[in-house]
Amino acid sequence: MTEAYIFDAIRTPRGRGKSSGALHEVKPITLLSNLLKALEQRNQFDTQYIDDVVIGCVTPIGDQGADIAKTAAIAAGWNDNLGGITINRFCASGLEAVNIAAMKVRSGWEHLVVAGGVESMSRETMGSDGGAWANDPHTNIHTAFMPQGIGADLIATLGGFNRTDVDDFAMKSHLKAAAAWQRGAFANSVIPVVDQNGLEILATDQLIRPDCTISSLAKLTPSFKKMGEMGFDDVAKEKYHHIEKINHVHTPANSSGMVDGAAAILIGSKQAGEMHHLKPRARVIATAIVGEDPTIMLTGPAPAAIKALNLVGLTVEDIDLFEVNEAFASIVLRFQADLNIPDDKVNVNGGAIAMGHPLGATGAMILGTLLDELESRKLKRGLATLCIGGGMGIATIIERV
Amino acid sequence: MTSVKYEKDSNNIAHLILDKDNAPANLMDIAFADDFAEAAAQLAKDNFDGVIIRSTKSTFFAGGDINMLFSTTKNDTKFVFDLCTRLKSSMRIIESCGKPVVACIAGAAMGGGWEIALCAHHRIAISNQPTARKIQLGLPEVTLGLLPGAGGVTRMVRLLGIQVAMPYLLKGKSFSPEQGIENGLIHSLVDNEGELLETATQWIKSNTNADETPASLVSGINAQPWDIKGYNIPNGVPKDKNVAISLPITPALIRRETHGTLPAPELIYATMIEGAQVDFDSACRIESRYFTELAVGQISKNIINTFWYNLKEVKASFIKSEVIEKIKFTHITILGAGLVGQQLAYHCAARGISVTVKDTNIERIKQVKNYSQKVLEKQIACGHISVDKAQRILELINSTSHCDDLIDSEFVIDTVCEIQCSEHESIQGVNGMLNKDITYRANISSLPITDLSQLTNASKNSIHMNFLPSINNMQVVEINCSENVSDSAITQCHNLVLQLNRIPVTGRTNQSSYTTRVMTAFVKEGIALIKDAHPASIENAAYLAGFSLGPLAMSDELSLSLLNRLGHLNNAHAESDSPNNHPAEIIINDMIKNSRLGKSDGAGFYNYGTSKQSDANKLLFEGLTHYNTENNDIPLNDIKERLLFIMVIETVSCIEEGVISSTADANVGAVYGIGFPQWTGGTLQFINQYGLQRFITRAEELRRLYGVRFQVPTLVNEMLNKNKFF
């Protein structure tokens, strides 16, 4: 069977997802098309050999509406003969793009595919695309819809993670991310965002706060308490009737940050690599998607990881490093508890709590981070996973070559 | 046509006169749908300058045909849907006739009546102000588990916007003609019926083109706003950001009140939102489909059974005697100025009854007016009542420590058993001189009384009225009396309760009252469940079954000491582990031993933080899980059904023992008195809607699994054999 190799993985820095954020002035199409150009320049491939561009975007409306994947390829001046598809698997869109690209290559029907994602959260507010699940009353009621934050708090309640546990996790995310930047862990893969004159707009992740402390984090008020008390807490009563009260521990500081950013990964067959003189860095050895209870919504990572591991007959111990998206602190804590994974294997360079979670791009970003770190530590296998809206979970296992 | 008359007057105005033959009120029944369609067809053919819709009855229109809707089944979906469609298409013909259409509202227009008024372009009503008229307008369908299916949802949303229409549709909020002017649903007010027609005629004339050229359509004149090009729903549609932002949480807010057990509010909101995203006619069809779902569904049947039929029956006189003349009470005496005395004094005065509270304790006497004053101040602050009116209410309340002041009372209410102190004796001293002047007297308390013979003055005209614990604002007053009490005494008691705007439930018993027994069964089953499930699961299951308070929280509110004193807990033999013992008894005994009696003692099944008032901080006592020695985790549905079934079975026993006699009293007493879930329609309707055979089978299963207390009462089997329902 054809193997799917990763030749390169790059991303933009992440700007604060508000009008005060550095990347708010940059159109999402610019973020993505410039990144595609950078990918082309770094790898010197002829774009006519690209089969498809698969891009995750979770709020594909307005500035990033329609099919931004194809639009960005055109804007980047890439050859007309390639395709572009925008996909939405909520928070896992970026990793799903990678998985689809890998499947395309492994099928033997395509040879060189760009996977990635883009999200300008400062421009297109999360949830502003509506959708029946939250916004159609009948669907909302009869499927027990509950916002993710309440689910994250419920996960903390079920797992016994208290406010200090999640704040401590958040603080470490910032410290690890700051340390990673300091030692240049991201230097090779973060492409600074520049304007049309070549002037730099943003070169580093904007949200990291190396000076945060447990006591400074403890001052923040819980984000979902009020919303829960208004009625959402009661939605979980049926499925989680052992729980008397949801402990609302998550705050803006121990949840992922809203940011703007984009990512791109070049994936192809061995044959394509040889043809275009691309050096394979790793291969995608397993991918998995699962569905769990949609009400609590965010418990998918562990079952997804197990499904992926089973596909290739591996165990948790065979994985050297994990990247678990830090949508909320409790998600990672639960993942580690479920699979008994030590701290020193998980999110060693920090995560979305420190650097932000540009919804459609994050999955591709953490896969890139995983690959960089496996290389720098000369380790073999890594697993990336994210929790997903609707109760889904995703996992991708890569192995260095 | 027997219900709608079509006439043309000398001004070339067509009149649609709502006038059902040989009936006190107009009704939206099948005959009306036919007549209305015929009248609309006639209108469509005719040449006229305007249309007046008016009624010949004291009310504008009484609304939907509840009897007909109640009788529909799941086989009638097409019939119900078609009926909605027919009514709506008639309304559509009228509102799109191109000429001014005026509704003349001279009386209540509720439900279907208001929906007819909504198809007019202009609505004129008689003002409530100059006289003491009480014209009410609105759409109360939700209170019967239905939705306004004749265009009510669709038109209200298009007239008011989604947010503003919500209380009228989701809560059935009614409004007066004056409030109608404020919310824009009524366009002008007149003082009397004569002016009504005159004003309508003038308005049509002033909006008629003299030169006979076809008038262009103008919103609110000869067309509905939604039929004018460029119309937008006020304050936005679901796609707009300002509306979209509230869409995810509104279902949770609705669910918070319904616990997911009442489909009507949920489906009304769905109808509003779905309808707001499509054109008018599609919205009407969406509305008809949801209406049909509700109308043929079991839950609207349960609700109509109890909140319509049963409630009417309960409010009707207990003794069907025309000989007894009902007194309209003007002055009553309350003995004892404890909390119940204070509350009762307020309720009497608020209903215009002058009241004298007698007590020997000066401190308590002082509290009587203070209590009412505080309540009234709050109401003034909320704008519910004027300062003048509050003053008048306050003036009706007097207190005294002298018996002499009590001479002209028509009714004496003894609340002394509530105070529970030596006051009892001193009050008894009053009796001698009171009796000769007083017609009726009753003992009253918020405490359930076990044995009426314990009470003083058990005489021919003495009755016990049980104001149920004021938790959750229960609206029921249970009237209990022994067999020898005269019919007229019961009737007057019943009468007084109605005058106090409460619902009387009457039982002929000198033992525990019905509501007390059923509530105790609920609490004890909840406690027994501690052995079989996580305590949080018990409280959550009660919530999900539709109870407003879980059994453990309820026990804490009432306190175990009260339940114990009443003898309901009967835990004398609890130490021996006999299978005949109620499984709750051991736990109750432990709780009592450990002084965990309830909320008022600071600890019960819940721990209460430092502030006793703060229910928000209470948490279940962690020691409870120790009783679940086998770590049982019974299915959630079993928890729900154990709580429901035990109350239902206790109710049937009360019927069998003659504690209460009527199904209506049982259903209404359960729902209004002790918070039995509304969706069930009450404890006996619960059996009907469950199906008698199915109920018996399930009860037998519960008995096998959880104990003999789930034994099916003989009466249920008898009813099944006779093919009867409760």
Coordinates of N, CA and C in Angstrom, one line a residue, chain B residues 160-324:
Chain B
L160 N -45.6 41.5 16.9 CA -44.8 42.0 18.1 C -43.3 41.7 18.0
G161 N -42.9 40.7 17.2 CA -41.5 40.3 17.2 C -41.4 39.1 18.2
I162 N -40.3 38.3 18.0 CA -40.2 37.1 18.7 C -40.1 37.3 20.2
Q163 N -39.2 38.2 20.6 CA -39.0 38.4 22.1 C -40.2 38.9 22.8
V164 N -40.9 39.9 22.2 CA -42.0 40.6 22.9 C -43.2 39.6 22.9
A165 N -43.3 38.8 21.9 CA -44.5 37.8 21.8 C -44.3 36.7 22.8
M166 N -43.1 36.4 23.3 CA -42.9 35.2 24.1 C -43.8 35.1 25.3
P167 N -43.9 36.1 26.2 CA -44.8 35.9 27.4 C -46.2 35.6 27.0
Y168 N -46.7 36.2 26.0 CA -48.1 36.0 25.6 C -48.3 34.5 25.1
L169 N -47.3 34.0 24.4 CA -47.4 32.7 23.8 C -47.0 31.6 24.8
L170 N -45.8 31.8 25.4 CA -45.2 30.7 26.2 C -45.8 30.6 27.6
K171 N -46.3 31.8 28.1 CA -46.9 31.8 29.4 C -48.4 32.0 29.4
G172 N -48.9 32.3 28.2 CA -50.3 32.6 28.2 C -50.7 33.8 28.9
K173 N -49.8 34.8 28.9 CA -50.1 36.1 29.6 C -51.2 36.8 28.9
S174 N -52.2 37.2 29.7 CA -53.4 37.9 29.2 C -53.2 39.4 29.4
F175 N -54.0 40.2 28.8 CA -53.8 41.6 28.9 C -55.2 42.3 28.8
S176 N -55.3 43.5 29.3 CA -56.6 44.3 29.3 C -56.5 45.1 28.0
P177 N -57.7 45.7 27.6 CA -57.7 46.5 26.4 C -56.7 47.7 26.6
E178 N -56.6 48.2 27.8 CA -55.6 49.3 28.1 C -54.2 48.9 27.8
Q179 N -53.9 47.7 28.3 CA -52.5 47.1 28.1 C -52.3 46.9 26.6
G180 N -53.5 46.5 25.9 CA -53.4 46.3 24.5 C -53.0 47.5 23.7
I181 N -53.4 48.7 24.2 CA -53.0 49.9 23.6 C -51.5 50.1 23.7
E182 N -51.0 49.8 24.9 CA -49.6 49.9 25.1 C -48.7 48.9 24.3
N183 N -49.2 47.7 24.2 CA -48.4 46.7 23.4 C -48.7 46.8 21.9
G184 N -49.6 47.7 21.5 CA -49.9 47.9 20.1 C -50.9 46.9 19.5
L185 N -51.5 46.0 20.3 CA -52.4 45.0 19.7 C -53.8 45.5 19.6
I186 N -54.1 46.5 20.4 CA -55.4 47.2 20.3 C -55.1 48.6 19.8
H187 N -56.0 49.1 18.8 CA -55.7 50.3 18.2 C -56.4 51.5 18.7
S188 N -57.6 51.2 19.2 CA -58.3 52.3 19.9 C -59.3 51.8 21.0
L189 N -59.6 52.6 21.9 CA -60.6 52.2 23.0 C -61.8 53.1 22.9
V190 N -62.9 52.5 23.3 CA -64.2 53.3 23.4 C -64.8 53.0 24.8
D191 N -65.8 53.8 25.2 CA -66.3 53.6 26.5 C -67.5 52.7 26.6
N192 N -68.2 52.5 25.5 CA -69.4 51.6 25.5 C -69.7 51.0 24.2
E193 N -70.6 50.1 24.2 CA -70.9 49.3 23.0 C -71.4 50.1 21.9
G194 N -72.2 51.1 22.2 CA -72.8 52.0 21.2 C -71.6 52.7 20.4
E195 N -70.7 53.2 21.1 CA -69.6 53.9 20.5 C -68.7 53.0 19.7
L196 N -68.7 51.7 20.1 CA -67.9 50.7 19.4 C -68.2 50.6 17.9
L197 N -69.4 50.4 17.6 CA -69.8 50.2 16.2 C -69.7 51.6 15.4
E198 N -70.0 52.6 16.1 CA -69.9 53.9 15.5 C -68.5 54.3 15.1
T199 N -67.6 54.0 16.1 CA -66.1 54.3 15.8 C -65.6 53.4 14.7
A200 N -66.0 52.1 14.7 CA -65.6 51.2 13.6 C -66.1 51.7 12.3
T201 N -67.3 52.1 12.2 CA -67.9 52.5 10.9 C -67.2 53.8 10.4
Q202 N -67.0 54.7 11.3 CA -66.3 56.0 11.0 C -64.9 55.7 10.5
W203 N -64.2 54.8 11.2 CA -62.8 54.4 10.8 C -62.8 53.9 9.4
I204 N -63.7 53.0 9.1 CA -63.8 52.4 7.8 C -64.1 53.4 6.7
K205 N -65.0 54.3 7.0 CA -65.4 55.3 6.1 C -64.2 56.3 5.8
S206 N -63.5 56.6 6.8 CA -62.4 57.5 6.7 C -61.2 56.9 5.9
N207 N -61.3 55.6 5.8 CA -60.2 54.9 5.1 C -60.7 54.3 3.8
T208 N -61.8 54.7 3.3 CA -62.3 54.2 2.0 C -62.1 55.3 0.9
N209 N -61.7 54.8 -0.2 CA -61.5 55.7 -1.3 C -62.8 56.1 -1.9
A210 N -63.0 57.4 -2.1 CA -64.2 57.9 -2.6 C -64.4 57.6 -4.0
D211 N -63.3 57.6 -4.8 CA -63.5 57.5 -6.2 C -63.5 56.1 -6.8
E212 N -63.6 55.1 -5.8 CA -63.8 53.7 -6.3 C -62.6 53.1 -7.0
T213 N -61.5 53.9 -7.2 CA -60.4 53.2 -7.8 C -59.8 52.2 -6.8
P214 N -59.3 51.1 -7.3 CA -58.7 50.1 -6.3 C -57.7 50.8 -5.5
A215 N -57.8 50.7 -4.2 CA -56.9 51.3 -3.2 C -55.6 50.5 -3.2
S216 N -54.5 51.2 -3.1 CA -53.3 50.4 -2.9 C -53.3 49.9 -1.4
L217 N -52.5 48.9 -1.2 CA -52.6 48.2 0.1 C -51.7 49.0 1.1
V218 N -52.3 49.3 2.2 CA -51.6 50.0 3.3 C -51.7 49.2 4.5
S219 N -50.5 49.0 5.1 CA -50.4 48.2 6.3 C -51.3 48.8 7.4
G220 N -52.1 47.9 8.1 CA -52.9 48.4 9.2 C -54.2 49.1 8.8
I221 N -54.4 49.3 7.5 CA -55.6 49.9 7.0 C -56.4 48.9 6.2
N222 N -55.9 48.5 5.1 CA -56.6 47.5 4.3 C -55.8 46.2 4.0
A223 N -54.7 46.1 4.8 CA -53.8 44.9 4.6 C -53.1 44.7 5.9
Q224 N -52.7 43.4 6.1 CA -51.8 43.1 7.2 C -50.4 43.5 6.9
P225 N -49.6 43.9 7.9 CA -48.2 44.3 7.6 C -47.5 43.3 6.8
W226 N -47.7 42.0 7.1 CA -46.9 41.0 6.4 C -47.3 40.8 5.0
D227 N -48.4 41.4 4.6 CA -48.7 41.3 3.2 C -48.2 42.5 2.3
I228 N -47.5 43.3 3.0 CA -46.9 44.5 2.3 C -45.5 44.2 1.9
K229 N -45.1 44.5 0.7 CA -43.8 44.2 0.2 C -42.7 44.9 1.1
G230 N -41.7 44.2 1.5 CA -40.6 44.8 2.3 C -40.9 44.7 3.8
Y231 N -42.0 44.0 4.1 CA -42.2 43.8 5.6 C -41.1 43.0 6.3
N232 N -40.8 43.4 7.4 CA -39.8 42.6 8.2 C -40.4 42.4 9.6
I233 N -40.2 41.2 10.2 CA -40.7 40.9 11.5 C -40.0 41.9 12.5
P234 N -40.7 42.5 13.4 CA -40.1 43.5 14.3 C -39.0 42.9 15.1
N235 N -37.9 43.6 15.3 CA -36.8 43.2 16.0 C -36.0 42.0 15.5
G236 N -36.3 41.6 14.3 CA -35.4 40.7 13.7 C -35.9 39.2 13.6
V237 N -35.2 38.5 12.7 CA -35.6 37.1 12.5 C -34.4 36.2 13.1
P238 N -34.6 34.9 13.2 CA -33.6 34.1 13.8 C -32.2 34.2 13.2
K239 N -32.2 34.6 11.9 CA -30.8 34.7 11.3 C -30.1 35.9 11.8
D240 N -30.8 36.9 12.3 CA -30.2 38.1 12.7 C -29.4 37.9 14.1
K241 N -28.3 38.5 14.2 CA -27.4 38.3 15.3 C -28.2 38.5 16.7
N242 N -28.9 39.6 16.7 CA -29.6 39.9 18.0 C -30.6 38.8 18.4
V243 N -31.2 38.2 17.5 CA -32.1 37.1 17.8 C -31.3 35.8 18.0
A244 N -30.4 35.5 17.1 CA -29.6 34.3 17.1 C -28.9 34.1 18.4
I245 N -28.5 35.1 19.0 CA -27.7 35.0 20.3 C -28.5 34.3 21.4
S246 N -29.9 34.5 21.4 CA -30.7 33.9 22.4 C -31.2 32.5 22.1
L247 N -31.0 32.1 20.8 CA -31.6 30.8 20.4 C -31.0 29.6 21.2
P248 N -29.7 29.5 21.4 CA -29.2 28.3 22.1 C -29.7 28.1 23.5
I249 N -29.9 29.3 24.2 CA -30.2 29.1 25.6 C -31.7 29.1 25.9
T250 N -32.5 29.7 25.0 CA -33.9 29.7 25.3 C -34.5 28.3 25.6
P251 N -34.2 27.3 24.8 CA -34.7 26.0 25.1 C -34.4 25.6 26.6
A252 N -33.2 25.9 27.0 CA -32.7 25.5 28.4 C -33.6 26.3 29.4
L253 N -33.9 27.5 29.1 CA -34.7 28.3 30.0 C -36.1 27.8 30.1
I254 N -36.6 27.3 29.0 CA -38.0 26.7 28.9 C -37.9 25.4 29.7
R255 N -36.9 24.6 29.4 CA -36.8 23.3 30.1 C -36.6 23.5 31.6
R256 N -36.0 24.5 32.0 CA -35.9 24.8 33.4 C -37.2 24.8 34.1
E257 N -38.2 25.3 33.4 CA -39.5 25.4 34.0 C -40.4 24.1 33.8
T258 N -40.2 23.5 32.7 CA -41.0 22.3 32.3 C -40.3 21.0 32.8
H259 N -39.0 21.1 33.1 CA -38.2 19.9 33.4 C -38.3 18.9 32.2
G260 N -38.6 19.4 31.1 CA -38.7 18.6 29.9 C -40.0 17.7 29.9
T261 N -40.9 18.0 30.8 CA -42.1 17.2 30.9 C -43.3 17.8 30.2
L262 N -43.3 19.1 29.8 CA -44.4 19.7 29.2 C -44.1 20.1 27.8
P263 N -44.7 19.4 26.8 CA -44.2 19.7 25.4 C -44.7 21.1 24.9
A264 N -45.8 21.6 25.4 CA -46.4 22.8 24.8 C -45.5 24.0 24.7
P265 N -44.8 24.4 25.8 CA -44.0 25.6 25.7 C -42.8 25.3 24.7
E266 N -42.3 24.1 24.7 CA -41.2 23.8 23.8 C -41.7 23.9 22.4
L267 N -42.8 23.4 22.1 CA -43.3 23.4 20.7 C -43.8 24.8 20.3
I268 N -44.3 25.5 21.2 CA -44.7 26.9 20.9 C -43.4 27.7 20.4
Y269 N -42.4 27.5 21.2 CA -41.2 28.3 20.8 C -40.6 27.8 19.5
A270 N -40.7 26.5 19.3 CA -40.3 25.9 18.0 C -41.1 26.5 16.8
T271 N -42.4 26.6 17.1 CA -43.3 27.2 16.1 C -43.0 28.6 15.8
M272 N -42.7 29.4 16.9 CA -42.3 30.8 16.7 C -41.1 30.9 15.8
I273 N -40.0 30.2 16.2 CA -38.7 30.3 15.5 C -38.8 29.8 14.1
E274 N -39.4 28.6 13.9 CA -39.4 28.0 12.6 C -40.3 28.9 11.7
G275 N -41.4 29.4 12.3 CA -42.4 30.2 11.5 C -41.8 31.5 11.0
A276 N -40.8 32.0 11.9 CA -40.3 33.3 11.6 C -39.2 33.2 10.4
Q277 N -38.9 32.0 10.0 CA -37.9 31.9 9.0 C -38.5 31.6 7.6
V278 N -39.8 31.6 7.5 CA -40.5 31.3 6.3 C -41.6 32.3 6.0
D279 N -42.3 32.1 4.9 CA -43.4 33.1 4.5 C -44.6 32.8 5.4
F280 N -45.6 33.7 5.4 CA -46.7 33.6 6.3 C -47.5 32.2 6.1
D281 N -47.8 31.8 4.9 CA -48.6 30.6 4.7 C -47.8 29.4 5.2
S282 N -46.5 29.3 4.9 CA -45.7 28.2 5.4 C -45.7 28.2 6.9
A283 N -45.6 29.4 7.5 CA -45.6 29.5 9.0 C -46.9 28.9 9.5
C284 N -48.0 29.2 8.9 CA -49.3 28.8 9.3 C -49.3 27.2 9.3
R285 N -48.8 26.7 8.3 CA -48.8 25.2 8.2 C -47.9 24.6 9.3
I286 N -46.7 25.2 9.5 CA -45.9 24.7 10.6 C -46.6 24.7 11.9
E287 N -47.4 25.8 12.1 CA -48.2 26.0 13.4 C -49.2 24.9 13.5
S288 N -49.9 24.6 12.4 CA -51.0 23.6 12.4 C -50.4 22.2 12.7
R289 N -49.2 22.0 12.2 CA -48.6 20.6 12.4 C -48.3 20.5 13.9
Y290 N -47.7 21.5 14.5 CA -47.3 21.4 15.9 C -48.6 21.4 16.8
F291 N -49.6 22.1 16.4 CA -50.8 22.1 17.1 C -51.4 20.7 17.1
T292 N -51.4 20.1 16.0 CA -52.0 18.8 15.8 C -51.2 17.8 16.8
E293 N -49.9 17.9 16.7 CA -49.1 17.0 17.6 C -49.5 17.2 19.1
L294 N -49.7 18.4 19.5 CA -50.1 18.6 20.9 C -51.5 18.2 21.2
A295 N -52.4 18.5 20.3 CA -53.8 18.2 20.5 C -54.1 16.8 20.7
V296 N -53.5 15.9 19.8 CA -53.8 14.5 19.9 C -52.9 13.8 20.9
G297 N -51.9 14.5 21.4 CA -50.9 13.9 22.4 C -51.5 13.7 23.7
Q298 N -51.0 12.8 24.5 CA -51.5 12.4 25.8 C -51.4 13.5 26.8
I299 N -50.4 14.3 26.8 CA -50.1 15.2 27.9 C -51.2 16.4 27.9
S300 N -51.6 16.8 26.7 CA -52.6 17.9 26.7 C -53.9 17.3 27.2
K301 N -54.1 16.0 27.0 CA -55.3 15.3 27.5 C -55.3 15.3 29.1
N302 N -54.1 15.0 29.6 CA -54.0 15.0 31.0 C -54.2 16.3 31.6
I303 N -53.7 17.3 31.0 CA -53.8 18.7 31.5 C -55.2 19.2 31.4
I304 N -55.8 19.0 30.2 CA -57.2 19.4 30.1 C -58.1 18.7 31.1
N305 N -57.9 17.5 31.2 CA -58.7 16.7 32.2 C -58.7 17.4 33.6
T306 N -57.5 17.8 34.0 CA -57.4 18.2 35.4 C -57.5 19.7 35.5
F307 N -56.8 20.5 34.6 CA -56.8 21.9 34.8 C -58.1 22.6 34.2
W308 N -58.8 21.8 33.4 CA -60.1 22.4 32.8 C -61.3 21.7 33.5
Y309 N -61.4 20.4 33.3 CA -62.6 19.7 33.8 C -62.6 19.6 35.3
N310 N -61.5 19.0 35.9 CA -61.5 18.7 37.3 C -61.5 20.0 38.1
L311 N -60.8 21.0 37.7 CA -60.7 22.2 38.4 C -62.1 22.9 38.5
K312 N -62.8 22.9 37.4 CA -64.2 23.4 37.4 C -65.0 22.7 38.4
E313 N -64.9 21.4 38.4 CA -65.7 20.6 39.3 C -65.4 20.9 40.8
V314 N -64.1 21.0 41.1 CA -63.7 21.3 42.4 C -64.2 22.6 42.9
K315 N -64.1 23.6 42.0 CA -64.5 25.0 42.4 C -66.0 25.1 42.6
A316 N -66.7 24.2 41.9 CA -68.2 24.2 42.1 C -68.5 23.7 43.5
S317 N -69.6 24.1 44.0 CA -69.9 23.8 45.4 C -69.8 22.3 45.7
F318 N -69.3 22.0 46.9 CA -69.1 20.7 47.3 C -70.4 20.0 47.5
I319 N -71.3 20.7 48.2 CA -72.6 20.2 48.5 C -73.6 20.8 47.4
K320 N -74.1 19.9 46.6 CA -75.0 20.4 45.6 C -76.4 20.7 46.1
S321 N -76.4 21.8 46.9 CA -77.7 22.2 47.5 C -78.1 23.6 47.1
E322 N -79.2 23.8 46.7 CA -79.7 25.1 46.4 C -80.3 25.8 47.6
V323 N -80.5 25.0 48.7 CA -81.1 25.6 49.9 C -80.2 26.5 50.6
I324 N -78.9 26.1 50.6 CA -77.9 26.8 51.4 C -77.5 28.1 50.6

